[in-house]
Amino acid sequence: MKKKDYGLITKLLHLPKKKNPENSHTIPIFQTSTFTYDSVDDGAKKISGEKEGYVYTRIGNPTRKILEEKLALLEHGEDAIVFASGMAAISTVIVTFAKSGDHIICGRTLYGCTDSLFSKQLKNLGMEISFVDLRDASNLEKYIRENTKIVYFETPANPTMEIVDIKKVSKLAKKYNLKIIVDNTFATPYNQLPITLGVDIVVHSLTKYINGHGDVIAGAAIGKKEDIEKVREKLIDFGGILGPEDCYRVIRGLATFVLRMERHNENAMKLAKFLERHEKVKKVYYPGLKSFPQHKLAKKQMKTPYGRGFGGMLSFELYGGFGKGKKFMNYLARNSFIKLAVSLGCTDTLVQHPASMTHAKIPKKDKLAKGITDSLIRVSVGIEDYRDIEEEFRKVLDYV
Ligand SMILES: *Cc1c(COP(=O)(O)O)cnc(C)c1O
């Protein structure tokens, strides 16, 4: 059987092809800071790049390399690079393709720290930032300037689940030679493959679905070889690398990624439908619902050779505003297996309050402009038995 005949998941599981020196079945953790040379000449050649081989773990490590190969394959990119966190990935990628004096266009709703990275840190470094409502792709052209270098967005966006038409925005951005960077953490490559829709670089918080077990902080960027090489040069100097042991953990998490995603998709869809029908629930934001304003677009772009689904994240509002929401979350925190915590994409169902938790740093009026109201509750739907999740929600809804 030729390589191309294997399914994507088989290929993902059985990368790398090369056997490790001791024939261990699982991937070894090369827990070392440095690598020894056979001679001065050997060292000089490896350092200059004339000869292949490892030098120092900040520059490269065999365990990390295997994770990078798997991620490139998973996201349909040529190459991948991993980082100490999602934020390290995003910040390093941005400073690779924009410098002081350059202009960046961002989607208006972003992960809280990403918002703060753009609106504070990168602005302080002299970059110009515009937050743009990209639900209408044609808005992009209105904001493009001479010095625009990057368009950056999330879809679905955290926490309102707004969708951006990846193909349309990419096509427009290409006309102006912009780097198109998309955070695919929420959708995951199981449901959406931005590179196949025209995006240059996909970034991830591996902390979430890709590791999937809530025990690692890690990030990644995937794209064309030449772009990732440029990012690698920056990472080596900035230094936010992922240690070998955490690389191994993510490789292990990745082994069950597709199975977990099937279940996250299924449970979230069922819970979204349950909440939508409930009399105490005012509104549910989930791209898989027919009532979701951008459902058609979500359906169009959220499908891949792995499967199709709308992810494990949903938000909703209760009648009665924040007072009721607070009561709801406090009850769960004390009386349920559903825990109150930020983060997402692990096996367990988590709820949190974006306005006071993940998006607390954003000024209130900006929050409202982005659709983050005080009454919004976000749920990361886990892979528990669905009937138990529904039962917990039914109980707490009865209580409030
Ligand atoms: C968590 C998250 C990040 C940041 O990742 P860390 O691993 O926490 O640094 C970025 N984007 C999204 C959408 C996230 O959910």
GROMACS .gro file of C-alpha atoms and ligand atoms in nm:
model
  415
    1MET     CA    1   0.000   0.000   0.000
    2LYS     CA    2   0.138   0.340  -0.094
    3LYS     CA    3   0.158   0.622   0.159
    4LYS     CA    4  -0.116   0.823  -0.005
    5ASP     CA    5  -0.361   0.538   0.044
    6TYR     CA    6  -0.363   0.570   0.423
    7GLY     CA    7  -0.633   0.776   0.588
    8LEU     CA    8  -0.537   1.104   0.752
    9ILE     CA    9  -0.582   0.968   1.102
   10THR     CA   10  -0.369   0.660   1.038
   11LYS     CA   11  -0.098   0.885   0.897
   12LEU     CA   12  -0.122   1.118   1.194
   13LEU     CA   13  -0.088   0.832   1.443
   14HIS     CA   14   0.202   0.669   1.264
   15LEU     CA   15   0.418   0.974   1.207
   16PRO     CA   16   0.718   0.979   1.215
   17LYS     CA   17   0.814   0.703   0.976
   18LYS     CA   18   1.171   0.688   1.107
   19LYS     CA   19   1.231   0.445   1.393
   20ASN     CA   20   1.392   0.583   1.707
   21PRO     CA   21   1.732   0.440   1.803
   22GLU     CA   22   1.610   0.198   2.071
   23ASN     CA   23   1.295   0.089   1.882
   24SER     CA   24   1.062   0.208   2.158
   25HIS     CA   25   0.702   0.190   2.038
   26THR     CA   26   0.603   0.526   2.186
   27ILE     CA   27   0.787   0.849   2.115
   28PRO     CA   28   1.087   0.909   2.343
   29ILE     CA   29   1.114   1.228   2.548
   30PHE     CA   30   1.455   1.377   2.473
   31GLN     CA   31   1.485   1.550   2.810
   32THR     CA   32   1.814   1.726   2.748
   33SER     CA   33   1.928   2.086   2.713
   34THR     CA   34   2.223   2.013   2.489
   35PHE     CA   35   2.348   1.752   2.239
   36THR     CA   36   2.707   1.628   2.224
   37TYR     CA   37   2.932   1.639   1.917
   38ASP     CA   38   3.164   1.368   1.791
   39SER     CA   39   3.434   1.623   1.709
   40VAL     CA   40   3.497   1.997   1.675
   41ASP     CA   41   3.426   1.968   1.302
   42ASP     CA   42   3.100   1.780   1.368
   43GLY     CA   43   2.991   2.060   1.607
   44ALA     CA   44   3.087   2.338   1.368
   45LYS     CA   45   2.895   2.176   1.082
   46LYS     CA   46   2.581   2.121   1.291
   47ILE     CA   47   2.586   2.478   1.420
   48SER     CA   48   2.634   2.627   1.073
   49GLY     CA   49   2.354   2.408   0.936
   50GLU     CA   50   2.588   2.235   0.691
   51LYS     CA   51   2.513   1.905   0.864
   52GLU     CA   52   2.176   1.796   1.004
   53GLY     CA   53   2.164   1.737   1.376
   54TYR     CA   54   2.061   1.880   1.708
   55VAL     CA   55   2.260   2.142   1.896
   56TYR     CA   56   2.059   2.284   2.186
   57THR     CA   57   1.696   2.235   2.288
   58ARG     CA   58   1.593   2.599   2.243
   59ILE     CA   59   1.698   2.566   1.878
   60GLY     CA   60   1.560   2.218   1.817
   61ASN     CA   61   1.465   1.894   1.990
   62PRO     CA   62   1.365   1.556   1.840
   63THR     CA   63   1.049   1.516   2.053
   64ARG     CA   64   0.937   1.865   1.956
   65LYS     CA   65   1.011   1.797   1.590
   66ILE     CA   66   0.773   1.499   1.589
   67LEU     CA   67   0.494   1.710   1.739
   68GLU     CA   68   0.557   1.975   1.473
   69GLU     CA   69   0.537   1.719   1.192
   70LYS     CA   70   0.207   1.588   1.325
   71LEU     CA   71   0.057   1.936   1.358
   72ALA     CA   72   0.159   2.030   1.003
   73LEU     CA   73  -0.016   1.719   0.873
   74LEU     CA   74  -0.324   1.777   1.090
   75GLU     CA   75  -0.376   2.138   0.973
   76HIS     CA   76  -0.283   2.067   0.607
   77GLY     CA   77   0.022   2.295   0.626
   78GLU     CA   78   0.378   2.240   0.501
   79ASP     CA   79   0.544   2.302   0.836
   80ALA     CA   80   0.462   2.377   1.199
   81ILE     CA   81   0.632   2.524   1.502
   82VAL     CA   82   0.534   2.491   1.867
   83PHE     CA   83   0.564   2.738   2.154
   84ALA     CA   84   0.542   2.761   2.534
   85SER     CA   85   0.182   2.892   2.506
   86GLY     CA   86  -0.081   3.004   2.259
   87MET     CA   87   0.010   3.365   2.342
   88ALA     CA   88   0.380   3.296   2.270
   89ALA     CA   89   0.272   3.157   1.931
   90ILE     CA   90   0.051   3.455   1.846
   91SER     CA   91   0.296   3.724   1.961
   92THR     CA   92   0.597   3.564   1.790
   93VAL     CA   93   0.408   3.519   1.463
   94ILE     CA   94   0.289   3.881   1.467
   95VAL     CA   95   0.633   4.030   1.531
   96THR     CA   96   0.771   3.813   1.251
   97PHE     CA   97   0.545   3.976   0.993
   98ALA     CA   98   0.492   4.329   1.131
   99LYS     CA   99   0.724   4.585   1.285
  100SER     CA  100   0.698   4.932   1.433
  101GLY     CA  101   0.510   5.161   1.192
  102ASP     CA  102   0.313   4.878   1.031
  103HIS     CA  103  -0.065   4.846   1.046
  104ILE     CA  104  -0.259   4.534   1.148
  105ILE     CA  105  -0.630   4.462   1.095
  106CYS     CA  106  -0.791   4.237   1.357
  107GLY     CA  107  -1.133   4.083   1.387
  108ARG     CA  108  -1.333   4.283   1.642
  109THR     CA  109  -1.386   3.994   1.886
  110LEU     CA  110  -1.080   3.806   2.004
  111TYR     CA  111  -0.962   3.595   2.295
  112GLY     CA  112  -0.910   3.832   2.593
  113CYS     CA  113  -0.528   3.821   2.607
  114THR     CA  114  -0.501   3.841   2.228
  115ASP     CA  115  -0.713   4.155   2.244
  116SER     CA  116  -0.480   4.296   2.509
  117LEU     CA  117  -0.170   4.192   2.308
  118PHE     CA  118  -0.292   4.395   2.011
  119SER     CA  119  -0.452   4.690   2.189
  120LYS     CA  120  -0.170   4.738   2.444
  121GLN     CA  121   0.158   4.557   2.383
  122LEU     CA  122   0.181   4.581   2.006
  123LYS     CA  123   0.052   4.939   2.006
  124ASN     CA  124   0.326   5.023   2.259
  125LEU     CA  125   0.578   4.872   2.020
  126GLY     CA  126   0.463   5.123   1.756
  127MET     CA  127   0.223   4.913   1.551
  128GLU     CA  128  -0.111   5.055   1.437
  129ILE     CA  129  -0.410   4.834   1.513
  130SER     CA  130  -0.767   4.847   1.376
  131PHE     CA  131  -1.040   4.622   1.517
  132VAL     CA  132  -1.284   4.557   1.235
  133ASP     CA  133  -1.618   4.376   1.215
  134LEU     CA  134  -1.519   4.113   0.959
  135ARG     CA  135  -1.860   3.943   0.957
  136ASP     CA  136  -1.897   4.152   0.646
  137ALA     CA  137  -1.580   4.069   0.450
  138SER     CA  138  -1.602   4.388   0.244
  139ASN     CA  139  -1.529   4.591   0.563
  140LEU     CA  140  -1.169   4.480   0.523
  141GLU     CA  141  -1.103   4.699   0.221
  142LYS     CA  142  -1.230   5.010   0.399
  143TYR     CA  143  -0.954   4.977   0.659
  144ILE     CA  144  -0.658   4.882   0.442
  145ARG     CA  145  -0.378   5.140   0.446
  146GLU     CA  146  -0.045   5.175   0.266
  147ASN     CA  147   0.130   5.018   0.566
  148THR     CA  148  -0.116   4.733   0.636
  149LYS     CA  149   0.072   4.403   0.670
  150ILE     CA  150  -0.150   4.155   0.852
  151VAL     CA  151  -0.512   4.055   0.886
  152TYR     CA  152  -0.576   3.850   1.200
  153PHE     CA  153  -0.901   3.692   1.316
  154GLU     CA  154  -1.077   3.410   1.502
  155THR     CA  155  -1.372   3.216   1.368
  156PRO     CA  156  -1.583   3.121   1.554
  157ALA     CA  157  -1.478   3.410   1.778
  158ASN     CA  158  -1.450   3.388   2.154
  159PRO     CA  159  -1.702   3.415   2.324
  160THR     CA  160  -1.980   3.531   2.087
  161MET     CA  161  -1.916   3.263   1.823
  162GLU     CA  162  -1.925   3.520   1.541
  163ILE     CA  163  -1.814   3.371   1.209
  164VAL     CA  164  -1.585   3.524   0.949
  165ASP     CA  165  -1.596   3.403   0.588
  166ILE     CA  166  -1.240   3.270   0.565
  167LYS     CA  167  -1.239   3.228   0.187
  168LYS     CA  168  -1.378   3.574   0.114
  169VAL     CA  169  -1.149   3.760   0.356
  170SER     CA  170  -0.843   3.565   0.238
  171LYS     CA  171  -0.918   3.639  -0.126
  172LEU     CA  172  -0.951   4.011  -0.057
  173ALA     CA  173  -0.644   4.023   0.169
  174LYS     CA  174  -0.433   3.847  -0.096
  175LYS     CA  175  -0.505   4.126  -0.342
  176TYR     CA  176  -0.324   4.362  -0.104
  177ASN     CA  177  -0.045   4.118  -0.022
  178LEU     CA  178  -0.139   4.090   0.346
  179LYS     CA  179  -0.042   3.795   0.566
  180ILE     CA  180  -0.362   3.621   0.671
  181ILE     CA  181  -0.341   3.472   1.019
  182VAL     CA  182  -0.626   3.279   1.180
  183ASP     CA  183  -0.662   3.145   1.534
  184ASN     CA  184  -0.824   2.802   1.483
  185THR     CA  185  -0.835   2.707   1.853
  186PHE     CA  186  -1.215   2.712   1.885
  187ALA     CA  187  -1.311   2.526   1.570
  188THR     CA  188  -1.008   2.293   1.567
  189PRO     CA  189  -0.875   2.129   1.248
  190TYR     CA  190  -1.133   1.853   1.292
  191ASN     CA  191  -1.406   2.101   1.195
  192GLN     CA  192  -1.224   2.366   0.994
  193LEU     CA  193  -0.903   2.383   0.788
  194PRO     CA  194  -0.826   2.753   0.726
  195ILE     CA  195  -0.513   2.682   0.516
  196THR     CA  196  -0.726   2.499   0.260
  197LEU     CA  197  -0.947   2.811   0.243
  198GLY     CA  198  -0.662   3.051   0.163
  199VAL     CA  199  -0.510   3.142   0.501
  200ASP     CA  200  -0.129   3.178   0.530
  201ILE     CA  201  -0.077   3.089   0.894
  202VAL     CA  202  -0.295   2.911   1.149
  203VAL     CA  203  -0.220   2.968   1.517
  204HIS     CA  204  -0.335   2.754   1.807
  205SER     CA  205  -0.355   2.734   2.176
  206LEU     CA  206  -0.265   2.365   2.202
  207THR     CA  207  -0.369   2.405   2.565
  208LYS     CA  208  -0.725   2.353   2.447
  209TYR     CA  209  -0.865   2.078   2.222
  210ILE     CA  210  -0.543   1.956   2.063
  211ASN     CA  211  -0.381   1.849   2.388
  212GLY     CA  212  -0.733   1.813   2.523
  213HIS     CA  213  -0.666   1.700   2.879
  214GLY     CA  214  -0.625   2.034   3.054
  215ASP     CA  215  -0.274   1.958   3.181
  216VAL     CA  216  -0.046   2.156   2.948
  217ILE     CA  217  -0.003   2.516   2.831
  218ALA     CA  218   0.126   2.519   2.472
  219GLY     CA  219   0.084   2.691   2.135
  220ALA     CA  220   0.158   2.638   1.767
  221ALA     CA  221   0.175   2.804   1.426
  222ILE     CA  222   0.128   2.614   1.099
  223GLY     CA  223   0.181   2.734   0.743
  224LYS     CA  224   0.413   2.739   0.443
  225LYS     CA  225   0.774   2.628   0.495
  226GLU     CA  226   0.922   2.969   0.418
  227ASP     CA  227   0.686   3.150   0.657
  228ILE     CA  228   0.743   2.903   0.942
  229GLU     CA  229   1.121   2.930   0.890
  230LYS     CA  230   1.094   3.305   0.948
  231VAL     CA  231   0.892   3.246   1.265
  232ARG     CA  232   1.146   2.987   1.381
  233GLU     CA  233   1.427   3.239   1.354
  234LYS     CA  234   1.231   3.477   1.579
  235LEU     CA  235   1.137   3.203   1.827
  236ILE     CA  236   1.500   3.098   1.870
  237ASP     CA  237   1.591   3.454   1.970
  238PHE     CA  238   1.278   3.537   2.173
  239GLY     CA  239   1.298   3.196   2.339
  240GLY     CA  240   0.938   3.095   2.418
  241ILE     CA  241   0.989   2.727   2.334
  242LEU     CA  242   0.794   2.424   2.457
  243GLY     CA  243   0.988   2.175   2.671
  244PRO     CA  244   1.025   1.811   2.556
  245GLU     CA  245   0.803   1.667   2.829
  246ASP     CA  246   0.511   1.894   2.738
  247CYS     CA  247   0.569   1.813   2.369
  248TYR     CA  248   0.525   1.449   2.459
  249ARG     CA  249   0.202   1.526   2.649
  250VAL     CA  250   0.057   1.704   2.346
  251ILE     CA  251   0.160   1.414   2.118
  252ARG     CA  252  -0.023   1.181   2.352
  253GLY     CA  253  -0.330   1.406   2.363
  254LEU     CA  254  -0.328   1.428   1.986
  255ALA     CA  255  -0.363   1.049   1.957
  256THR     CA  256  -0.731   1.071   2.058
  257PHE     CA  257  -0.802   1.415   1.912
  258VAL     CA  258  -1.047   1.305   1.643
  259LEU     CA  259  -1.242   1.081   1.881
  260ARG     CA  260  -1.272   1.356   2.137
  261MET     CA  261  -1.382   1.609   1.876
  262GLU     CA  262  -1.660   1.383   1.750
  263ARG     CA  263  -1.794   1.368   2.103
  264HIS     CA  264  -1.744   1.742   2.178
  265ASN     CA  265  -1.933   1.827   1.858
  266GLU     CA  266  -2.215   1.589   1.937
  267ASN     CA  267  -2.258   1.690   2.302
  268ALA     CA  268  -2.243   2.064   2.226
  269MET     CA  269  -2.502   2.034   1.950
  270LYS     CA  270  -2.740   1.848   2.183
  271LEU     CA  271  -2.686   2.093   2.469
  272ALA     CA  272  -2.735   2.393   2.238
  273LYS     CA  273  -3.071   2.248   2.126
  274PHE     CA  274  -3.174   2.172   2.484
  275LEU     CA  275  -3.090   2.525   2.603
  276GLU     CA  276  -3.261   2.683   2.305
  277ARG     CA  277  -3.587   2.507   2.397
  278HIS     CA  278  -3.566   2.599   2.767
  279GLU     CA  279  -3.803   2.873   2.885
  280LYS     CA  280  -3.546   3.039   3.115
  281VAL     CA  281  -3.289   3.077   2.837
  282LYS     CA  282  -3.308   3.398   2.638
  283LYS     CA  283  -3.056   3.328   2.367
  284VAL     CA  284  -2.807   3.059   2.262
  285TYR     CA  285  -2.500   3.129   2.049
  286TYR     CA  286  -2.390   2.812   1.869
  287PRO     CA  287  -2.298   2.802   1.499
  288GLY     CA  288  -2.466   2.464   1.457
  289LEU     CA  289  -2.813   2.598   1.542
  290LYS     CA  290  -3.041   2.693   1.255
  291SER     CA  291  -3.130   3.007   1.453
  292PHE     CA  292  -2.765   3.121   1.457
  293PRO     CA  293  -2.747   3.424   1.222
  294GLN     CA  294  -2.443   3.290   1.034
  295HIS     CA  295  -2.542   2.922   1.037
  296LYS     CA  296  -2.525   2.889   0.657
  297LEU     CA  297  -2.171   3.023   0.642
  298ALA     CA  298  -2.065   2.805   0.935
  299LYS     CA  299  -2.207   2.502   0.754
  300LYS     CA  300  -2.016   2.594   0.441
  301GLN     CA  301  -1.672   2.639   0.594
  302MET     CA  302  -1.685   2.407   0.895
  303LYS     CA  303  -1.627   2.071   0.730
  304THR     CA  304  -1.310   1.875   0.666
  305PRO     CA  305  -1.192   1.527   0.559
  306TYR     CA  306  -1.193   1.434   0.931
  307GLY     CA  307  -1.560   1.508   0.978
  308ARG     CA  308  -1.803   1.791   1.027
  309GLY     CA  309  -1.926   1.976   1.328
  310PHE     CA  310  -1.948   2.309   1.499
  311GLY     CA  311  -1.717   2.254   1.794
  312GLY     CA  312  -1.762   2.214   2.165
  313MET     CA  313  -1.805   2.581   2.260
  314LEU     CA  314  -2.132   2.763   2.310
  315SER     CA  315  -2.254   3.074   2.492
  316PHE     CA  316  -2.598   3.167   2.617
  317GLU     CA  317  -2.791   3.431   2.808
  318LEU     CA  318  -3.054   3.374   3.075
  319TYR     CA  319  -3.359   3.590   3.127
  320GLY     CA  320  -3.282   3.808   3.427
  321GLY     CA  321  -2.933   3.920   3.323
  322PHE     CA  322  -2.615   3.893   3.526
  323GLY     CA  323  -2.792   3.838   3.862
  324LYS     CA  324  -2.943   3.516   3.735
  325GLY     CA  325  -2.625   3.417   3.554
  326LYS     CA  326  -2.422   3.455   3.873
  327LYS     CA  327  -2.669   3.241   4.066
  328PHE     CA  328  -2.650   2.982   3.787
  329MET     CA  329  -2.270   2.964   3.789
  330ASN     CA  330  -2.237   2.966   4.170
  331TYR     CA  331  -2.481   2.677   4.193
  332LEU     CA  332  -2.283   2.472   3.941
  333ALA     CA  333  -1.952   2.552   4.111
  334ARG     CA  334  -2.081   2.412   4.442
  335ASN     CA  335  -2.321   2.139   4.344
  336SER     CA  336  -2.211   1.984   4.018
  337PHE     CA  337  -1.938   1.803   3.829
  338ILE     CA  338  -1.955   2.100   3.592
  339LYS     CA  339  -1.688   2.338   3.720
  340LEU     CA  340  -1.649   2.714   3.707
  341ALA     CA  341  -1.315   2.786   3.538
  342VAL     CA  342  -1.158   2.966   3.246
  343SER     CA  343  -0.987   2.759   2.975
  344LEU     CA  344  -1.172   2.522   2.748
  345GLY     CA  345  -1.140   2.221   2.523
  346CYS     CA  346  -1.061   1.964   2.791
  347THR     CA  347  -1.254   1.643   2.856
  348ASP     CA  348  -1.462   1.800   3.136
  349THR     CA  349  -1.746   2.048   3.095
  350LEU     CA  350  -1.652   2.396   3.221
  351VAL     CA  351  -1.852   2.718   3.246
  352GLN     CA  352  -1.723   3.071   3.287
  353HIS     CA  353  -1.835   3.433   3.278
  354PRO     CA  354  -1.654   3.618   2.995
  355ALA     CA  355  -1.734   3.973   3.116
  356SER     CA  356  -1.561   3.922   3.455
  357MET     CA  357  -1.317   3.644   3.366
  358THR     CA  358  -1.163   3.583   3.022
  359HIS     CA  359  -1.253   3.928   2.886
  360ALA     CA  360  -1.224   4.125   3.213
  361LYS     CA  361  -0.936   4.340   3.083
  362ILE     CA  362  -1.143   4.490   2.800
  363PRO     CA  363  -1.313   4.825   2.891
  364LYS     CA  364  -1.691   4.783   2.939
  365LYS     CA  365  -1.801   4.993   2.642
  366ASP     CA  366  -1.564   4.804   2.411
  367LYS     CA  367  -1.698   4.478   2.550
  368LEU     CA  368  -2.054   4.577   2.465
  369ALA     CA  369  -1.949   4.683   2.115
  370LYS     CA  370  -1.805   4.335   2.068
  371GLY     CA  371  -2.127   4.170   2.191
  372ILE     CA  372  -1.986   4.059   2.527
  373THR     CA  373  -2.274   4.141   2.761
  374ASP     CA  374  -2.275   4.091   3.139
  375SER     CA  375  -2.533   3.817   3.108
  376LEU     CA  376  -2.332   3.600   2.868
  377ILE     CA  377  -2.227   3.258   3.004
  378ARG     CA  378  -1.977   3.047   2.811
  379VAL     CA  379  -1.975   2.668   2.818
  380SER     CA  380  -1.696   2.437   2.708
  381VAL     CA  381  -1.897   2.120   2.657
  382GLY     CA  382  -1.702   1.813   2.767
  383ILE     CA  383  -1.713   1.449   2.663
  384GLU     CA  384  -1.912   1.318   2.963
  385ASP     CA  385  -2.225   1.106   2.900
  386TYR     CA  386  -2.456   1.358   2.739
  387ARG     CA  387  -2.758   1.272   2.955
  388ASP     CA  388  -2.557   1.365   3.266
  389ILE     CA  389  -2.461   1.705   3.123
  390GLU     CA  390  -2.823   1.776   3.034
  391GLU     CA  391  -2.939   1.663   3.378
  392GLU     CA  392  -2.696   1.904   3.550
  393PHE     CA  393  -2.817   2.192   3.334
  394ARG     CA  394  -3.180   2.098   3.394
  395LYS     CA  395  -3.120   2.096   3.771
  396VAL     CA  396  -2.950   2.435   3.778
  397LEU     CA  397  -3.209   2.590   3.548
  398ASP     CA  398  -3.485   2.464   3.780
  399TYR     CA  399  -3.297   2.622   4.072
  400VAL     CA  400  -3.252   2.968   3.919
  401LIG     C1  401  -0.656   3.004   2.522
  401LIG     C2  402  -0.657   3.075   2.395
  401LIG     C3  403  -0.545   3.148   2.351
  401LIG     C4  404  -0.420   3.163   2.435
  401LIG     O1  405  -0.355   3.041   2.454
  401LIG     P1  406  -0.264   3.007   2.584
  401LIG     O2  407  -0.222   2.867   2.555
  401LIG     O3  408  -0.348   3.022   2.705
  401LIG     O4  409  -0.151   3.104   2.582
  401LIG     C5  410  -0.553   3.210   2.228
  401LIG     N1  411  -0.663   3.203   2.152
  401LIG     C6  412  -0.773   3.135   2.192
  401LIG     C7  413  -0.893   3.132   2.103
  401LIG     C8  414  -0.774   3.069   2.314
  401LIG     O5  415  -0.883   3.003   2.352
   0.00000   0.00000   0.00000
